[in-house]
Every structure is written in C-alpha cells, then in structure tokens.
Amino acid sequence: MSAILTIAEAARRITARQLSPVELAKTHLDRIRRLDPQLNAFLLVTEERALADARAAEARQMSGGLRGRLDGIPIAHKDIYSTAGIRTTAHSKLLEHNVPTRDAHTVKKWADAGTVMLGKLATHEFAFGGPSFDLPWPPARNPWNRDRFTAGSSSGTGAAVAAGLILGGTGSDTGGSIRGPAALCGIAGIKPTYGLSSRAGILPLAFSLDHAGPMAWTAEDCGLLLQGMAGPDPEDPASADRPVPDFTAELGKGVKGLRIGVVRHFFERDHRASDATRAGIDAALEFFRKEGAEVRDITLSPAADYHAVGYLLMVTEAFALHGPWMRERFMDYGELFRDRVSLAATVSGPDMIQATRRRRLLCREMAAAMENLDVIVSASQPGEAPRIDSVPKWANMEKPSFTMPFNVTGFPAISICTGFGEGGLPVAMQLAGKPFTEPTLLRAAHAYETAMPWRARRPAMAG
Amino acid sequence: MLARAGLTLTPEQVKAILPGAAIFRDMIARVNAPLPREAEPALTFDVEQG
C-alpha cells in the first residue's frame, strides 16, 4: 500500500478524526515544493488559499459538521477552469494575466464540498496544443520518467496525481484529454457522459465535444470527485436535467453478469497498440470472464471514421472560437496550437455538415452495438509514454485515437492502469458505457483495480 | 483558403502547416464519403438523440 492516501482513505480518516486536514494540506504543499520543480505540474500554487480551506475543513471536522467525503481533500484545477480572483491562463500567453471574477461551476461545487484547493495545473495550450516548449511556462513532465510525455491536455493533473502532489483534480476532455494523461501517468480518469457535468466557467475548445471530468489515483476516487461535480446547470446549454446517481453505490458488486463488448479492431487493426497494452487488455478480459462477466468481441466503424469526424469538428469549433484572436495575434499562440487549428480554415460548409451527419450515424451505430452490452473495452493509448521532446507535431492526426469515439458519441469512458510495459511505464485500457451509466463503469473499473497490484505502485520519485 | 478565413500568414507560416494539411485532407475526404441521403445532420449535439 502506497504511503500516499487515496481520497476514499483520507475521507475515512478525516471522518474518524484520525487525520487533520491542515496537516494533510501541509504534507501536500511540502510535496509540491520538493517535487514540482522537476515536474512543472503546477502553474500556480495557492498556498494561502489551501491553508485557509484546510483550517475551515478542520473546524468542521472538530465540530462534527463535515460536508461529506470531499471535505478536507487536497485538489487542484486544470488552468482552464476559472477561479475567482486567481489567475487562469489556459497555459497561454494570450491569457497570461487573466484573473476571472467568477468560479467555474465545478470549482464552486468542489469548494462548497469542502475541498482544499492547492493551485492551478498545467495544460496544453487552450487544452489542445502540446507538448509545447514555446509558451510562458514549460510543459508538465511524466513522474514515471521525466523525459517522457504526460499526454494531454490535462497534463498537469495527470502528473500531479501520479506523483501524489494532490489526491485528485479536474480535467477536460475534447478528444481524450482526461483519458490520455490518465493512461500515460498510470492513474484513473473519467470522461463523463456529455451533459452530466457542467462546462460553465471552463475555457472552451469545442462546444459539442468538450467534457469536464475528474482524475485521481483510483476509479473509486473518480466516483467521489464526480459526485461533487455532476448535476444540472442552467449556465451550460448542454447540461442534462436529470437526477444525479450515487456514483459509488455499485462499487464492490463485482462484474458478475455484466455484458462486456471488446472493440478489438480498434487496437489490433485500426491502430495497433503495443504488446504490453494488448496483453494488459487481454489479462483484464480474462479477469472479467473469471469473475462472471460475459465477454465478446464487437465491430464498429473503423476508428479512423470516428477520428476524422471528431477531429474536423474539434478544430473547426476551436477556430470559430479562436479565429478573432488568431487573426490579430497569431504568433502569440504556441506553434502547435496555431498550426493545428489553422487547418480549420480549409474546412468548407458542406464538409462541416457532412461531419455532423456522419456523427449522428456513428452515434446510432454505437448505441445499437451497446444495446445488449453494459461496458465496451478498448485501448486508451497505443502504448507507454513517448519521449516528450520527440512527439511529432501532427502526432494527434496521423493515427486514429482510441478516445475520440466517445467524444463523438458523448458516451462515458474511463481510463485505468493495466500494468507496466517494457520501459517500466504505465499502460492502460479504456472502459466505456451507455449514456449516464457511470456507476456501472466505475463498478467494473473498481473490481479490476482492487483485484490487481497496480494501485500499490507509485513513481519512484513520489517516494 | 487561409486568407479567405482572415489568416494572413507568411510563406514560412504556410509551409509549417502543409504536412498537417495533407493529413487533414484525407480526414476531410473520409468525412465526405457517401452517406445515405436520409442521414440528417446533428447540428445541436445531444447525447440522447445522437
């Protein structure tokens, strides 16, 4: 068992008055001081705010007034989440001095739940560029090997959780920006169903693909954090007006009876994943079978079809947002963001309409495939983290993504660690479900995580 | 096309995006593969309607 607590364990100890929220916050601030200079996960550490939050949590603890399982838990926010009175930059020169006057919806909800905010986390520029070395701040580094990429765009959250600087944090996911860094940093990250969590106050990248979600060491912790952010919000037009379930209610029920489909062609043929990634998935499927799940292969359209639709919509929606700035301040963007988003200028009106037509067909295809399934399994990333200094500029276009299909359809998906590859770095799988079935996804992920040894192993630098 | 979109880039800046533009052209072609005539666009995305 790692010395760094999970949220679930910290919450148990805080409730039992065995753990002081102030001492917990100080421990994590100390870890940030010691480790973050090597990781660049934080763009800003809000120490005074953290200690004030922690003292308030401790007062509630001592008076028997804890607000729930997130009270006193050290977290941080991706720097596209607006924080009132606290700089929010999107890791970009364009917003270098931006200080919002309001909290993002989730920032406020987590604060109301009693979380302790330690600061703002690195991201790829406006949640899309990266890894970039031409921005006002350096990119986050992977704590398993600092020469390696974290993936992105929620790069700081991935690094900070893996290194135990925070117990959980926010991410956003337009094409895989939660699940990618979760995979390469060896943690858990869930992209909820489109509409489950509000994007209000989060700097957008592409309205119809953007999702807000949590990242943490375990699926259970993701469920606890998601509980604190899900729910209707009139300020997000995509917000779903429906009751919020208990995301941890099904944990511990195992996978017996679950119907699991495997989109094997995604990671064996469409974009062949590494041996370790495929072996990790096969071992997980064997575990699910042994535990009583029904497992069978399914076929969807090629991953490239989902990727083409998603990528075209993503850059075109991003250009609709950023066009005015790009026309005036092109060189103030980092190279990766400006060059990738410029491609949207080559998209015609009919191209865009065709993309939305094809999107609807892909959504229907996936819904039909899932009609008699509870979970579908595929890869999350093609393999272990590559070197951070050798990620090609067009890497996110050259081969189809495993994560984009679930942004295109809006279905929920979680990435969890399935072990380690030849380079000693984490590999992962992705579990996806029908809309608004997060409790089932978390149930399957938790069953796997608690049966495997991977959650006991932290990066060496995390101590 | 870049100029029509209001991006006045230098030749070097245009050159920098050409490799990506070639990959992106293939994506656009894939998106434009024939669809059933009755397929309607999802202009406002809703996860439950697709």
XYZ file of C-alpha atoms in Angstrom:
513
model
C 0.000 0.000 0.000
C 1.417 3.326 -1.041
C 2.008 5.909 1.682
C 0.076 8.465 -0.353
C -3.577 8.194 0.579
C -6.475 7.750 -1.779
C -9.379 10.151 -1.399
C -11.531 7.335 -0.038
C -8.977 6.505 2.656
C -8.269 10.151 3.531
C -12.015 10.751 3.851
C -12.363 7.780 6.203
C -9.548 9.069 8.391
C -10.814 12.640 8.388
C -14.279 11.451 9.382
C -12.765 9.358 12.178
C -10.683 12.372 13.297
C -7.512 10.369 12.664
C -6.252 12.824 10.055
C -6.017 16.590 10.263
C -6.985 18.412 7.054
C -4.396 21.080 7.915
C -1.631 18.506 8.316
C -2.743 16.789 5.099
C -2.628 20.096 3.213
C 0.818 20.898 4.625
C 2.085 17.455 3.612
C 0.950 18.023 0.048
C 2.259 21.581 -0.104
C 5.597 20.207 1.042
C 5.481 17.521 -1.657
C 4.760 20.217 -4.242
C 7.723 22.265 -3.032
C 10.040 19.248 -3.229
C 8.841 17.544 -6.391
C 7.120 20.024 -8.639
C 10.295 21.828 -9.762
C 11.067 18.563 -11.600
C 7.541 18.098 -12.935
C 6.094 21.531 -13.804
C 2.643 20.208 -12.972
C 1.626 23.453 -11.256
C 1.348 26.841 -12.942
C 0.384 28.418 -9.647
C 0.417 27.171 -6.059
C -2.235 28.839 -3.899
C -0.726 28.090 -0.510
C -2.627 30.708 1.491
C -5.915 29.631 -0.015
C -5.082 25.992 0.647
C -4.303 26.577 4.297
C -7.442 28.675 4.752
C -9.538 25.936 3.111
C -7.863 23.312 5.293
C -8.397 25.265 8.508
C -12.085 25.657 7.646
C -12.344 21.916 6.958
C -10.635 21.139 10.234
C -13.044 23.385 12.125
C -15.937 21.456 10.571
C -14.218 18.186 11.446
C -13.877 19.169 15.078
C -17.444 20.446 15.336
C -18.954 17.382 13.653
C -20.022 19.428 10.649
C -18.118 17.782 7.797
C -19.829 18.335 4.465
C -19.116 14.902 3.021
C -16.300 12.758 1.719
C -14.556 15.556 -0.167
C -14.228 17.767 2.903
C -10.547 18.441 3.588
C -9.308 16.683 0.419
C -6.366 18.384 -1.366
C -7.156 19.026 -5.025
C -6.145 21.386 -7.819
C -7.725 22.610 -11.029
C -6.615 22.453 -14.632
C -5.821 26.017 -15.609
C -8.753 26.352 -17.970
C -11.167 26.202 -15.005
C -11.942 29.778 -13.972
C -11.075 30.624 -10.384
C -12.375 33.904 -8.974
C -9.517 36.224 -8.093
C -6.930 33.614 -9.084
C -5.064 33.714 -12.391
C -6.465 31.397 -15.060
C -4.227 31.272 -18.105
C -5.027 28.234 -20.269
C -1.204 27.935 -20.249
C -1.171 30.633 -22.927
C 0.486 33.974 -23.445
C -2.896 35.276 -24.556
C -4.342 34.895 -21.066
C -1.114 35.314 -19.120
C -2.679 37.942 -16.860
C -6.303 36.796 -16.926
C -7.964 36.893 -13.493
C -11.606 35.749 -13.616
C -14.222 37.271 -11.366
C -16.259 34.058 -11.017
C -15.507 30.452 -10.256
C -16.310 27.802 -12.814
C -19.329 25.731 -11.827
C -17.197 22.775 -10.728
C -14.690 24.954 -8.883
C -17.531 26.339 -6.799
C -19.135 22.935 -6.242
C -15.882 21.360 -5.100
C -15.193 24.342 -2.833
C -18.696 24.046 -1.377
C -17.980 20.354 -0.756
C -15.009 21.389 1.394
C -12.081 20.523 -0.887
C -8.739 22.198 -0.259
C -7.509 23.968 -3.386
C -3.735 23.775 -3.773
C -3.434 25.622 -7.063
C -3.752 25.644 -10.845
C -2.363 22.938 -13.079
C -0.522 22.846 -16.369
C -2.476 22.108 -19.531
C -1.708 22.014 -23.189
C -2.401 25.490 -24.545
C -6.164 26.066 -24.503
C -6.479 22.319 -23.926
C -5.169 21.481 -27.386
C -1.534 22.227 -28.249
C 1.224 20.341 -26.552
C 3.732 19.332 -25.614
C 4.891 22.894 -26.205
C 8.211 24.479 -25.301
C 7.371 27.948 -26.630
C 4.782 29.025 -24.040
C 5.266 31.184 -20.934
C 5.515 28.003 -18.816
C 7.197 24.680 -19.590
C 5.141 21.531 -20.193
C 4.398 19.102 -17.376
C 6.676 16.063 -17.132
C 5.734 12.457 -16.522
C 6.650 11.435 -12.948
C 7.382 7.851 -14.043
C 10.189 9.236 -16.190
C 10.675 12.956 -16.531
C 11.958 12.637 -20.091
C 8.598 11.244 -21.096
C 5.352 12.819 -22.226
C 2.326 13.023 -19.948
C -0.092 13.170 -22.885
C -2.630 15.908 -22.646
C -4.224 18.165 -22.455
C -4.839 17.633 -18.735
C -1.112 17.115 -18.377
C -0.584 18.825 -15.029
C -3.437 16.925 -13.408
C -2.046 13.608 -14.642
C 1.444 14.364 -13.357
C 0.292 15.857 -10.044
C -1.984 12.941 -9.164
C 0.585 10.299 -10.128
C 3.302 11.985 -8.055
C 0.971 12.367 -5.086
C 1.064 16.171 -5.135
C -2.733 16.170 -5.000
C -5.288 13.453 -4.345
C -7.442 14.449 -7.292
C -8.015 17.197 -9.793
C -10.052 18.457 -12.666
C -9.522 17.667 -16.309
C -11.339 18.377 -19.512
C -11.687 16.051 -22.461
C -12.468 17.059 -26.058
C -10.724 14.181 -27.814
C -9.090 12.296 -24.954
C -7.589 14.983 -22.738
C -8.572 13.263 -19.496
C -8.059 9.653 -20.560
C -4.741 10.244 -22.365
C -2.830 11.657 -19.402
C -4.584 9.223 -17.072
C -3.198 6.395 -19.220
C 0.361 7.671 -19.604
C 0.628 8.759 -15.966
C -0.834 5.494 -14.637
C -3.885 6.931 -12.891
C -7.659 6.874 -13.416
C -9.602 9.494 -15.322
C -13.226 9.537 -16.363
C -14.848 11.491 -19.148
C -18.462 11.529 -18.047
C -21.459 11.420 -20.355
C -21.888 14.595 -22.397
C -24.141 16.843 -20.328
C -23.555 15.172 -16.957
C -21.115 17.793 -15.672
C -21.248 21.498 -16.409
C -18.614 23.232 -18.556
C -19.711 26.687 -17.364
C -16.661 28.737 -16.490
C -14.265 26.391 -18.273
C -12.457 27.907 -21.246
C -13.976 26.009 -24.182
C -12.169 24.253 -27.005
C -15.048 22.709 -28.974
C -18.540 23.062 -27.518
C -20.038 19.877 -28.892
C -17.109 17.687 -27.826
C -15.942 19.269 -24.550
C -16.494 17.309 -21.356
C -15.474 18.125 -17.780
C -14.366 15.295 -15.529
C -12.147 14.226 -12.640
C -8.781 12.469 -12.460
C -7.483 10.593 -9.420
C -5.428 7.579 -8.377
C -8.381 5.159 -8.427
C -11.746 4.726 -10.089
C -13.378 4.956 -6.667
C -11.787 8.369 -6.123
C -13.000 9.461 -9.554
C -16.505 8.486 -8.459
C -16.215 10.564 -5.298
C -14.969 13.575 -7.238
C -17.600 13.149 -9.937
C -20.258 13.162 -7.212
C -19.042 16.636 -6.357
C -19.284 17.982 -9.897
C -22.196 16.251 -11.666
C -25.645 17.739 -11.982
C -27.736 20.144 -13.978
C -26.538 23.685 -14.568
C -28.670 26.213 -16.459
C -25.478 28.044 -17.461
C -24.325 25.139 -19.642
C -26.700 24.684 -22.598
C -25.669 21.025 -22.916
C -26.338 20.247 -19.272
C -28.677 17.281 -18.787
C -31.586 17.895 -16.467
C -31.717 14.571 -14.710
C -31.119 13.235 -11.209
C -27.541 12.521 -10.163
C -26.995 8.898 -9.133
C -24.708 7.721 -6.358
C -21.548 7.046 -8.356
C -20.049 4.757 -5.727
C -23.231 2.799 -5.000
C -22.271 -0.154 -7.193
C -18.647 -0.413 -6.062
C -17.895 -3.792 -4.558
C -20.606 -5.588 -6.515
C -18.060 -7.145 -8.869
C -18.627 -7.780 -12.557
C -20.743 -10.924 -12.407
C -23.461 -10.697 -15.003
C -22.029 -7.680 -16.799
C -22.038 -7.930 -20.589
C -18.739 -6.675 -21.979
C -18.004 -5.990 -25.638
C -14.435 -5.667 -26.900
C -13.700 -3.353 -29.848
C -10.659 -5.400 -30.711
C -10.225 -3.996 -34.207
C -9.590 -0.519 -32.760
C -6.353 -1.588 -31.035
C -5.333 -4.613 -33.112
C -6.005 -3.480 -36.681
C -7.062 0.176 -36.944
C -4.165 1.396 -34.781
C -2.134 -1.471 -33.417
C -1.305 -0.892 -29.769
C 1.892 -2.083 -28.093
C 2.332 -5.671 -26.944
C 2.082 -4.594 -23.292
C -1.113 -2.636 -23.921
C -2.760 -5.549 -25.716
C -1.527 -8.020 -23.086
C -2.927 -5.798 -20.346
C -6.320 -5.693 -22.021
C -6.348 -9.454 -22.607
C -5.478 -10.096 -18.960
C -8.254 -7.751 -17.862
C -10.751 -9.528 -20.114
C -9.669 -12.850 -18.666
C -10.230 -11.420 -15.189
C -13.705 -10.193 -16.150
C -14.581 -13.630 -17.593
C -13.366 -15.439 -14.478
C -15.415 -13.129 -12.305
C -18.594 -13.962 -14.173
C -18.892 -11.334 -16.886
C -19.925 -12.272 -20.402
C -17.214 -11.079 -22.805
C -17.463 -10.957 -26.607
C -15.893 -9.051 -29.475
C -17.906 -6.392 -31.290
C -17.327 -4.481 -34.506
C -17.816 -0.759 -35.029
C -16.835 1.510 -37.900
C -13.074 1.946 -38.230
C -11.542 4.135 -35.547
C -10.410 6.423 -38.378
C -14.056 7.264 -39.171
C -14.701 8.409 -35.607
C -11.376 10.214 -35.531
C -11.962 12.099 -38.783
C -15.389 13.323 -37.690
C -14.194 14.270 -34.226
C -11.006 15.974 -35.375
C -12.726 18.008 -38.076
C -15.408 19.175 -35.639
C -12.825 19.876 -32.944
C -10.538 22.128 -34.969
C -13.432 23.847 -36.726
C -15.257 24.627 -33.498
C -11.930 25.730 -31.983
C -11.286 28.035 -34.939
C -14.773 29.514 -34.568
C -13.764 30.465 -31.031
C -10.147 31.421 -31.577
C -10.385 32.905 -35.088
C -10.675 36.521 -33.925
C -7.534 36.204 -31.774
C -5.705 34.138 -34.369
C -6.265 36.828 -36.998
C -4.813 39.510 -34.711
C -2.289 37.694 -32.533
C -1.285 34.590 -34.487
C 2.250 34.452 -33.151
C 1.146 34.840 -29.536
C -0.124 31.252 -29.723
C 2.312 28.389 -29.428
C 3.299 26.716 -32.677
C 1.361 23.523 -32.071
C -1.942 25.208 -31.290
C -1.802 27.779 -34.075
C -0.684 25.374 -36.770
C -3.150 22.646 -35.835
C -6.142 24.985 -35.533
C -5.246 26.865 -38.746
C -6.228 23.735 -40.652
C -9.853 24.562 -39.886
C -9.592 27.357 -42.447
C -9.604 24.642 -45.117
C -12.957 23.206 -43.975
C -15.952 24.099 -46.124
C -19.553 24.460 -45.029
C -20.554 21.173 -46.694
C -17.590 19.416 -45.001
C -18.941 20.552 -41.659
C -22.479 19.402 -42.468
C -21.184 16.030 -43.641
C -19.281 15.679 -40.379
C -22.424 16.291 -38.338
C -24.422 13.864 -40.493
C -21.771 11.186 -40.127
C -21.565 11.893 -36.414
C -25.240 11.082 -35.989
C -24.766 7.763 -37.826
C -21.775 6.883 -35.647
C -23.786 7.702 -32.521
C -26.570 5.409 -33.679
C -24.101 2.683 -34.556
C -22.542 2.780 -31.103
C -25.921 2.910 -29.365
C -27.058 -0.135 -31.349
C -23.838 -2.004 -30.573
C -24.328 -1.296 -26.878
C -27.976 -2.248 -26.772
C -27.159 -5.637 -25.240
C -23.939 -4.605 -23.520
C -23.048 -2.828 -20.293
C -19.414 -1.975 -20.988
C -17.173 -1.810 -24.034
C -13.437 -2.238 -23.742
C -10.675 -0.859 -25.918
C -7.237 0.679 -25.526
C -6.787 4.109 -24.070
C -3.389 4.955 -25.561
C -1.277 2.991 -28.056
C 1.483 2.251 -25.561
C 3.836 3.696 -22.987
C 4.652 7.392 -22.897
C 6.974 8.545 -25.711
C 9.843 10.952 -25.125
C 8.471 14.432 -24.511
C 10.957 16.001 -26.910
C 10.107 13.756 -29.826
C 6.322 13.970 -30.119
C 5.665 14.818 -33.774
C 3.708 17.993 -34.459
C 0.983 16.081 -36.265
C 1.004 13.052 -33.952
C -2.601 13.547 -32.923
C -3.723 13.326 -36.549
C -1.520 10.650 -38.043
C -3.176 7.650 -36.425
C -6.721 7.323 -35.140
C -7.313 7.962 -31.482
C -8.935 5.360 -29.220
C -10.562 8.032 -27.097
C -12.197 10.256 -29.727
C -15.058 7.817 -30.486
C -16.530 8.585 -27.073
C -16.275 12.348 -27.565
C -18.024 11.988 -30.898
C -20.851 9.981 -29.300
C -20.771 11.590 -25.866
C -20.787 8.181 -24.161
C -18.925 7.950 -20.826
C -15.451 6.391 -20.747
C -12.779 5.802 -18.122
C -9.084 5.010 -18.466
C -7.461 2.810 -15.830
C -3.972 1.383 -15.436
C -3.429 -2.224 -16.552
C 0.207 -2.597 -15.613
C 3.580 -1.586 -16.966
C 5.357 -2.011 -20.270
C 8.892 -2.892 -21.210
C 10.071 0.624 -20.409
C 8.626 0.426 -16.895
C 5.925 2.959 -17.730
C 2.184 2.514 -17.262
C -0.170 1.072 -19.865
C -3.940 1.312 -19.728
C -7.327 0.260 -21.002
C -10.490 2.185 -21.628
C -13.943 1.139 -20.446
C -16.952 2.873 -21.978
C -20.657 2.628 -21.283
C -24.097 3.772 -22.343
C -25.038 7.372 -21.564
C -25.437 8.066 -17.857
C -24.228 4.627 -16.730
C -21.174 5.906 -14.859
C -21.974 3.815 -11.746
C -21.643 0.629 -13.827
C -18.414 1.791 -15.463
C -16.932 2.662 -12.100
C -18.105 -0.697 -10.728
C -16.214 -2.598 -13.432
C -13.130 -0.396 -13.121
C -13.105 -0.720 -9.323
C -13.475 -4.504 -9.483
C -10.424 -4.702 -11.734
C -8.321 -2.205 -9.782
C -8.908 -3.820 -6.405
C -8.026 -7.276 -7.744
C -4.747 -6.173 -9.341
C -1.487 -4.967 -7.769
C -1.055 -1.847 -9.924
C -2.512 0.673 -7.429
C 0.216 -0.191 -4.909
C 2.963 1.093 -7.190
C 3.825 4.798 -7.456
C 6.528 6.526 -9.487
C 9.920 6.210 -7.769
C 10.216 9.978 -7.415
C 6.954 10.048 -5.433
C 8.726 8.194 -2.646
C -8.400 29.416 -48.107
C -6.306 30.699 -45.222
C -6.631 34.271 -46.499
C -10.379 33.871 -47.003
C -10.566 32.825 -43.333
C -8.726 36.010 -42.415
C -5.381 34.397 -41.679
C -2.645 36.389 -43.393
C 0.282 34.074 -42.940
C 3.831 34.413 -44.224
C 5.114 31.800 -46.701
C 7.094 30.227 -43.845
C 3.992 30.017 -41.694
C 2.062 28.402 -44.529
C 4.909 25.974 -45.137
C 4.780 24.973 -41.467
C 1.210 23.706 -41.738
C 1.461 21.940 -45.115
C 2.317 18.463 -43.739
C -0.663 18.664 -41.423
C -2.869 19.949 -44.233
C -2.088 16.829 -46.267
C -3.204 14.551 -43.417
C -6.227 16.735 -42.793
C -7.273 16.493 -46.456
C -7.513 12.732 -46.036
C -9.698 13.205 -42.967
C -11.987 15.564 -44.872
C -12.237 13.019 -47.680
C -13.191 10.332 -45.171
C -15.872 12.560 -43.687
C -17.209 13.183 -47.209
C -17.537 9.515 -48.173
C -21.085 8.870 -49.430
C -23.818 8.782 -46.820
C -27.422 7.631 -47.058
C -29.461 10.558 -48.391
C -31.760 10.405 -45.385
C -28.922 10.940 -42.893
C -29.653 14.215 -41.148
C -27.085 16.486 -39.535
C -26.853 16.750 -35.759
C -26.395 20.493 -35.700
C -27.026 20.736 -31.972
C -25.400 17.810 -30.271
C -27.424 15.887 -27.733
C -26.075 12.603 -26.431
C -29.515 11.024 -26.286
C -30.500 11.989 -29.817
C -27.082 11.493 -31.392
